[in-house]
Short mmCIF file of the C-alpha atoms (twelve columns), coordinates in Angstrom:
data_MODEL
# 
_entry.id   MODEL 
# 
loop_
_atom_site.group_PDB 
_atom_site.id 
_atom_site.type_symbol 
_atom_site.label_atom_id 
_atom_site.label_alt_id 
_atom_site.label_comp_id 
_atom_site.label_asym_id 
_atom_site.label_seq_id 
_atom_site.Cartn_x 
_atom_site.Cartn_y 
_atom_site.Cartn_z 
_atom_site.pdbx_PDB_model_num 
ATOM 1   C CA . MET A 1   27.843 -9.838  -15.711 1 
ATOM 2   C CA . LYS A 2   24.620 -9.622  -17.345 1 
ATOM 3   C CA . GLU A 3   24.453 -10.106 -20.995 1 
ATOM 4   C CA . LYS A 4   22.941 -6.751  -21.534 1 
ATOM 5   C CA . HIS A 5   25.968 -5.332  -19.869 1 
ATOM 6   C CA . ILE A 6   28.459 -7.339  -21.701 1 
ATOM 7   C CA . ALA A 7   26.916 -6.175  -24.851 1 
ATOM 8   C CA . ILE A 8   27.222 -2.420  -23.728 1 
ATOM 9   C CA . ARG A 9   30.821 -2.897  -23.059 1 
ATOM 10  C CA . ILE A 10  31.408 -4.594  -26.317 1 
ATOM 11  C CA . GLU A 11  29.847 -1.540  -28.078 1 
ATOM 12  C CA . GLN A 12  32.269 0.732   -25.984 1 
ATOM 13  C CA . CYS A 13  35.265 -1.386  -26.974 1 
ATOM 14  C CA . LEU A 14  34.470 -1.186  -30.552 1 
ATOM 15  C CA . VAL A 15  34.037 2.559   -30.397 1 
ATOM 16  C CA . LEU A 16  37.358 2.760   -28.486 1 
ATOM 17  C CA . ALA A 17  39.277 0.742   -31.284 1 
ATOM 18  C CA . LYS A 18  38.448 3.960   -33.504 1 
ATOM 19  C CA . ALA A 19  41.186 5.710   -31.660 1 
ATOM 20  C CA . SER A 20  43.895 3.812   -33.247 1 
ATOM 21  C CA . ASN A 21  46.045 5.187   -35.687 1 
ATOM 22  C CA . CYS A 22  46.878 1.840   -37.446 1 
ATOM 23  C CA . PRO A 23  46.111 1.905   -41.084 1 
ATOM 24  C CA . ARG A 24  45.362 -2.013  -41.353 1 
ATOM 25  C CA . ARG A 25  43.454 -2.764  -38.474 1 
ATOM 26  C CA . GLN A 26  41.866 -0.963  -35.484 1 
ATOM 27  C CA . PHE A 27  41.520 -3.193  -32.228 1 
ATOM 28  C CA . GLY A 28  40.258 -2.163  -28.704 1 
ATOM 29  C CA . ALA A 29  40.629 -3.739  -25.392 1 
ATOM 30  C CA . LEU A 30  38.617 -2.936  -22.113 1 
ATOM 31  C CA . LEU A 31  39.782 -4.539  -18.614 1 
ATOM 32  C CA . LEU A 32  36.592 -5.165  -16.597 1 
ATOM 33  C CA . ASP A 33  35.810 -5.846  -13.156 1 
ATOM 34  C CA . PRO A 34  33.059 -8.413  -13.563 1 
ATOM 35  C CA . GLU A 35  31.788 -8.349  -10.166 1 
ATOM 36  C CA . ARG A 36  30.959 -4.458  -10.036 1 
ATOM 37  C CA . ASN A 37  30.633 -4.196  -13.705 1 
ATOM 38  C CA . VAL A 38  32.948 -1.241  -14.199 1 
ATOM 39  C CA . ILE A 39  35.963 -0.559  -16.678 1 
ATOM 40  C CA . LEU A 40  39.229 -0.879  -14.940 1 
ATOM 41  C CA . MET A 41  41.487 0.255   -17.928 1 
ATOM 42  C CA . ASP A 42  41.236 0.586   -21.656 1 
ATOM 43  C CA . GLY A 43  43.753 0.286   -24.641 1 
ATOM 44  C CA . TYR A 44  43.872 0.323   -28.254 1 
ATOM 45  C CA . ASN A 45  46.488 -0.548  -30.764 1 
ATOM 46  C CA . GLY A 46  48.841 2.182   -32.257 1 
ATOM 47  C CA . GLY A 47  52.372 3.626   -32.023 1 
ATOM 48  C CA . PRO A 48  54.460 4.112   -28.834 1 
ATOM 49  C CA . ARG A 49  53.297 6.560   -26.203 1 
ATOM 50  C CA . GLY A 50  54.353 10.045  -26.526 1 
ATOM 51  C CA . GLY A 51  54.442 9.965   -30.638 1 
ATOM 52  C CA . GLY A 52  55.580 8.178   -33.182 1 
ATOM 53  C CA . ARG A 53  54.569 5.196   -35.154 1 
ATOM 54  C CA . LEU A 54  56.027 1.701   -35.797 1 
ATOM 55  C CA . CYS A 55  54.420 1.367   -38.780 1 
ATOM 56  C CA . GLY A 56  55.225 2.906   -42.243 1 
ATOM 57  C CA . GLY A 57  52.857 5.891   -41.588 1 
ATOM 58  C CA . GLU A 58  49.650 5.465   -43.950 1 
ATOM 59  C CA . VAL A 59  50.964 2.191   -45.465 1 
ATOM 60  C CA . CYS A 60  51.014 -0.784  -43.152 1 
ATOM 61  C CA . LEU A 61  54.338 -2.569  -43.072 1 
ATOM 62  C CA . ARG A 62  52.759 -6.160  -42.643 1 
ATOM 63  C CA . ASP A 63  50.653 -5.587  -45.546 1 
ATOM 64  C CA . ALA A 64  53.409 -4.102  -47.780 1 
ATOM 65  C CA . GLY A 65  55.562 -6.982  -46.897 1 
ATOM 66  C CA . THR A 66  52.836 -9.615  -46.975 1 
ATOM 67  C CA . ILE A 67  53.739 -10.619 -43.341 1 
ATOM 68  C CA . PRO A 68  51.225 -12.547 -41.535 1 
ATOM 69  C CA . SER A 69  49.653 -11.686 -38.263 1 
ATOM 70  C CA . GLY A 70  51.317 -13.131 -35.273 1 
ATOM 71  C CA . THR A 71  54.496 -13.304 -36.834 1 
ATOM 72  C CA . ARG A 72  57.600 -10.925 -37.014 1 
ATOM 73  C CA . LEU A 73  56.285 -9.052  -34.037 1 
ATOM 74  C CA . GLU A 74  58.964 -6.345  -34.187 1 
ATOM 75  C CA . ILE A 75  56.874 -5.021  -37.067 1 
ATOM 76  C CA . GLY A 76  53.869 -3.239  -36.448 1 
ATOM 77  C CA . CYS A 77  51.686 -1.468  -33.579 1 
ATOM 78  C CA . HIS A 78  51.711 -2.196  -29.966 1 
ATOM 79  C CA . HIS A 79  48.634 -4.575  -29.571 1 
ATOM 80  C CA . ALA A 80  45.585 -3.266  -27.596 1 
ATOM 81  C CA . GLU A 81  45.688 -6.027  -25.077 1 
ATOM 82  C CA . MET A 82  49.619 -5.064  -24.498 1 
ATOM 83  C CA . ASN A 83  48.572 -1.519  -23.918 1 
ATOM 84  C CA . VAL A 84  45.711 -2.171  -21.717 1 
ATOM 85  C CA . VAL A 85  47.622 -4.470  -19.368 1 
ATOM 86  C CA . CYS A 86  50.657 -1.695  -19.441 1 
ATOM 87  C CA . ASN A 87  48.211 1.015   -18.581 1 
ATOM 88  C CA . ALA A 88  47.038 -0.839  -15.833 1 
ATOM 89  C CA . ALA A 89  50.391 -1.691  -14.624 1 
ATOM 90  C CA . ALA A 90  51.464 2.060   -15.034 1 
ATOM 91  C CA . SER A 91  48.388 3.231   -12.945 1 
ATOM 92  C CA . GLY A 92  48.524 0.547   -10.197 1 
ATOM 93  C CA . VAL A 93  45.144 -1.300  -11.550 1 
ATOM 94  C CA . ALA A 94  45.205 -4.755  -10.550 1 
ATOM 95  C CA . THR A 95  44.646 -7.243  -13.415 1 
ATOM 96  C CA . ARG A 96  44.013 -10.350 -11.179 1 
ATOM 97  C CA . ASN A 97  40.512 -11.686 -11.876 1 
ATOM 98  C CA . ALA A 98  39.648 -9.094  -14.367 1 
ATOM 99  C CA . TRP A 99  38.005 -9.772  -17.582 1 
ATOM 100 C CA . LEU A 100 39.231 -8.527  -20.910 1 
ATOM 101 C CA . ILE A 101 36.819 -7.685  -23.964 1 
ATOM 102 C CA . VAL A 102 38.876 -7.323  -27.291 1 
ATOM 103 C CA . THR A 103 37.695 -6.843  -30.808 1 
ATOM 104 C CA . GLY A 104 39.634 -9.479  -32.388 1 
ATOM 105 C CA . GLU A 105 41.605 -12.623 -31.416 1 
ATOM 106 C CA . PRO A 106 44.746 -12.139 -29.551 1 
ATOM 107 C CA . CYS A 107 48.236 -13.171 -30.862 1 
ATOM 108 C CA . LEU A 108 50.256 -15.743 -28.873 1 
ATOM 109 C CA . MET A 109 52.260 -13.195 -27.244 1 
ATOM 110 C CA . CYS A 110 49.336 -11.343 -25.959 1 
ATOM 111 C CA . ALA A 111 47.728 -14.454 -24.856 1 
ATOM 112 C CA . LYS A 112 50.770 -15.322 -22.777 1 
ATOM 113 C CA . LEU A 113 50.443 -11.556 -21.387 1 
ATOM 114 C CA . ILE A 114 46.827 -11.954 -20.751 1 
ATOM 115 C CA . HIS A 115 47.305 -15.252 -19.064 1 
ATOM 116 C CA . HIS A 116 50.353 -14.127 -16.809 1 
ATOM 117 C CA . ALA A 117 48.554 -11.040 -15.711 1 
ATOM 118 C CA . GLY A 118 45.918 -12.947 -14.071 1 
ATOM 119 C CA . ILE A 119 43.084 -11.990 -16.245 1 
ATOM 120 C CA . THR A 120 40.336 -14.876 -15.731 1 
ATOM 121 C CA . ARG A 121 38.089 -14.403 -18.733 1 
ATOM 122 C CA . VAL A 122 38.617 -13.094 -22.500 1 
ATOM 123 C CA . LEU A 123 35.497 -12.119 -24.408 1 
ATOM 124 C CA . VAL A 124 36.414 -11.875 -28.140 1 
ATOM 125 C CA . VAL A 125 34.434 -9.843  -30.607 1 
ATOM 126 C CA . GLU A 126 33.837 -12.439 -32.972 1 
ATOM 127 C CA . GLY A 127 34.109 -11.478 -36.960 1 
ATOM 128 C CA . GLY A 128 35.705 -8.299  -35.893 1 
ATOM 129 C CA . TYR A 129 38.999 -8.723  -37.173 1 
ATOM 130 C CA . ALA A 130 40.564 -11.887 -38.573 1 
ATOM 131 C CA . GLY A 131 43.620 -13.238 -36.875 1 
ATOM 132 C CA . GLU A 132 44.164 -16.040 -34.707 1 
ATOM 133 C CA . ASN A 133 46.788 -18.176 -32.827 1 
ATOM 134 C CA . GLY A 134 46.344 -16.907 -29.030 1 
ATOM 135 C CA . LEU A 135 42.876 -18.399 -28.205 1 
ATOM 136 C CA . GLY A 136 44.095 -21.996 -28.002 1 
ATOM 137 C CA . TYR A 137 46.879 -20.914 -25.562 1 
ATOM 138 C CA . LEU A 138 44.551 -19.213 -23.291 1 
ATOM 139 C CA . GLU A 139 41.977 -22.327 -23.296 1 
ATOM 140 C CA . SER A 140 44.651 -24.626 -22.887 1 
ATOM 141 C CA . HIS A 141 46.101 -22.728 -19.738 1 
ATOM 142 C CA . GLY A 142 42.433 -22.302 -18.007 1 
ATOM 143 C CA . VAL A 143 41.275 -18.912 -19.233 1 
ATOM 144 C CA . PRO A 144 37.824 -19.333 -20.562 1 
ATOM 145 C CA . VAL A 145 37.170 -17.673 -23.836 1 
ATOM 146 C CA . THR A 146 33.781 -16.388 -25.060 1 
ATOM 147 C CA . ARG A 147 32.792 -15.249 -28.622 1 
ATOM 148 C CA . HIS A 148 30.455 -12.550 -29.024 1 
ATOM 149 C CA . PRO A 149 29.047 -11.321 -32.428 1 
ATOM 150 C CA . GLY A 150 30.368 -8.185  -33.951 1 
ATOM 151 C CA . PRO A 151 30.886 -6.350  -37.266 1 
ATOM 152 C CA . ARG A 152 32.630 -8.263  -39.965 1 
ATOM 153 C CA . ASP A 153 36.111 -7.608  -40.890 1 
ATOM 154 C CA . PRO A 154 35.949 -5.548  -44.094 1 
ATOM 155 C CA . ARG A 155 38.910 -7.260  -45.662 1 
ATOM 156 C CA . LEU A 156 37.325 -10.744 -45.581 1 
ATOM 157 C CA . ALA A 157 35.080 -11.912 -48.396 1 
ATOM 158 C CA . PRO A 158 31.276 -11.654 -47.494 1 
ATOM 159 C CA . PRO A 159 29.750 -14.769 -46.767 1 
ATOM 160 C CA . ASN A 160 28.339 -16.818 -49.756 1 
ATOM 161 C CA . SER A 161 30.806 -15.450 -52.090 1 
# 
């Protein structure tokens, strides 16, 4: 894909993230066909399909309980990466050889899902939302990861502070 098309898809992914009802972080994920430059499926983090929230409503249970990202996975939203892969499966859309754009680093659980779904490249919007622990898994299992600039996580201290 050309860089200008990647930049447009990243913008679309950032806008998609705004659909999330998570009070802590809003993530978006786009599954792409890199040869045809088309979006195959989208997803964002939030409560279960059909209504309801896994969180504490307007208060994030992770923040309230000081639970670090990537731990205690029974607490919190369905992740954007999980949703995009499940949406693709439910719609009969192949994930093999697709690319994934996500607005933050995948957790280890989502990294495993991405790898086993046959996704061949992950583009992470860097500076979007902090959180890490899945990129090493992807890279060590042959899934190239590229980082692209994005808006800074508002919860982080500004540079040089």
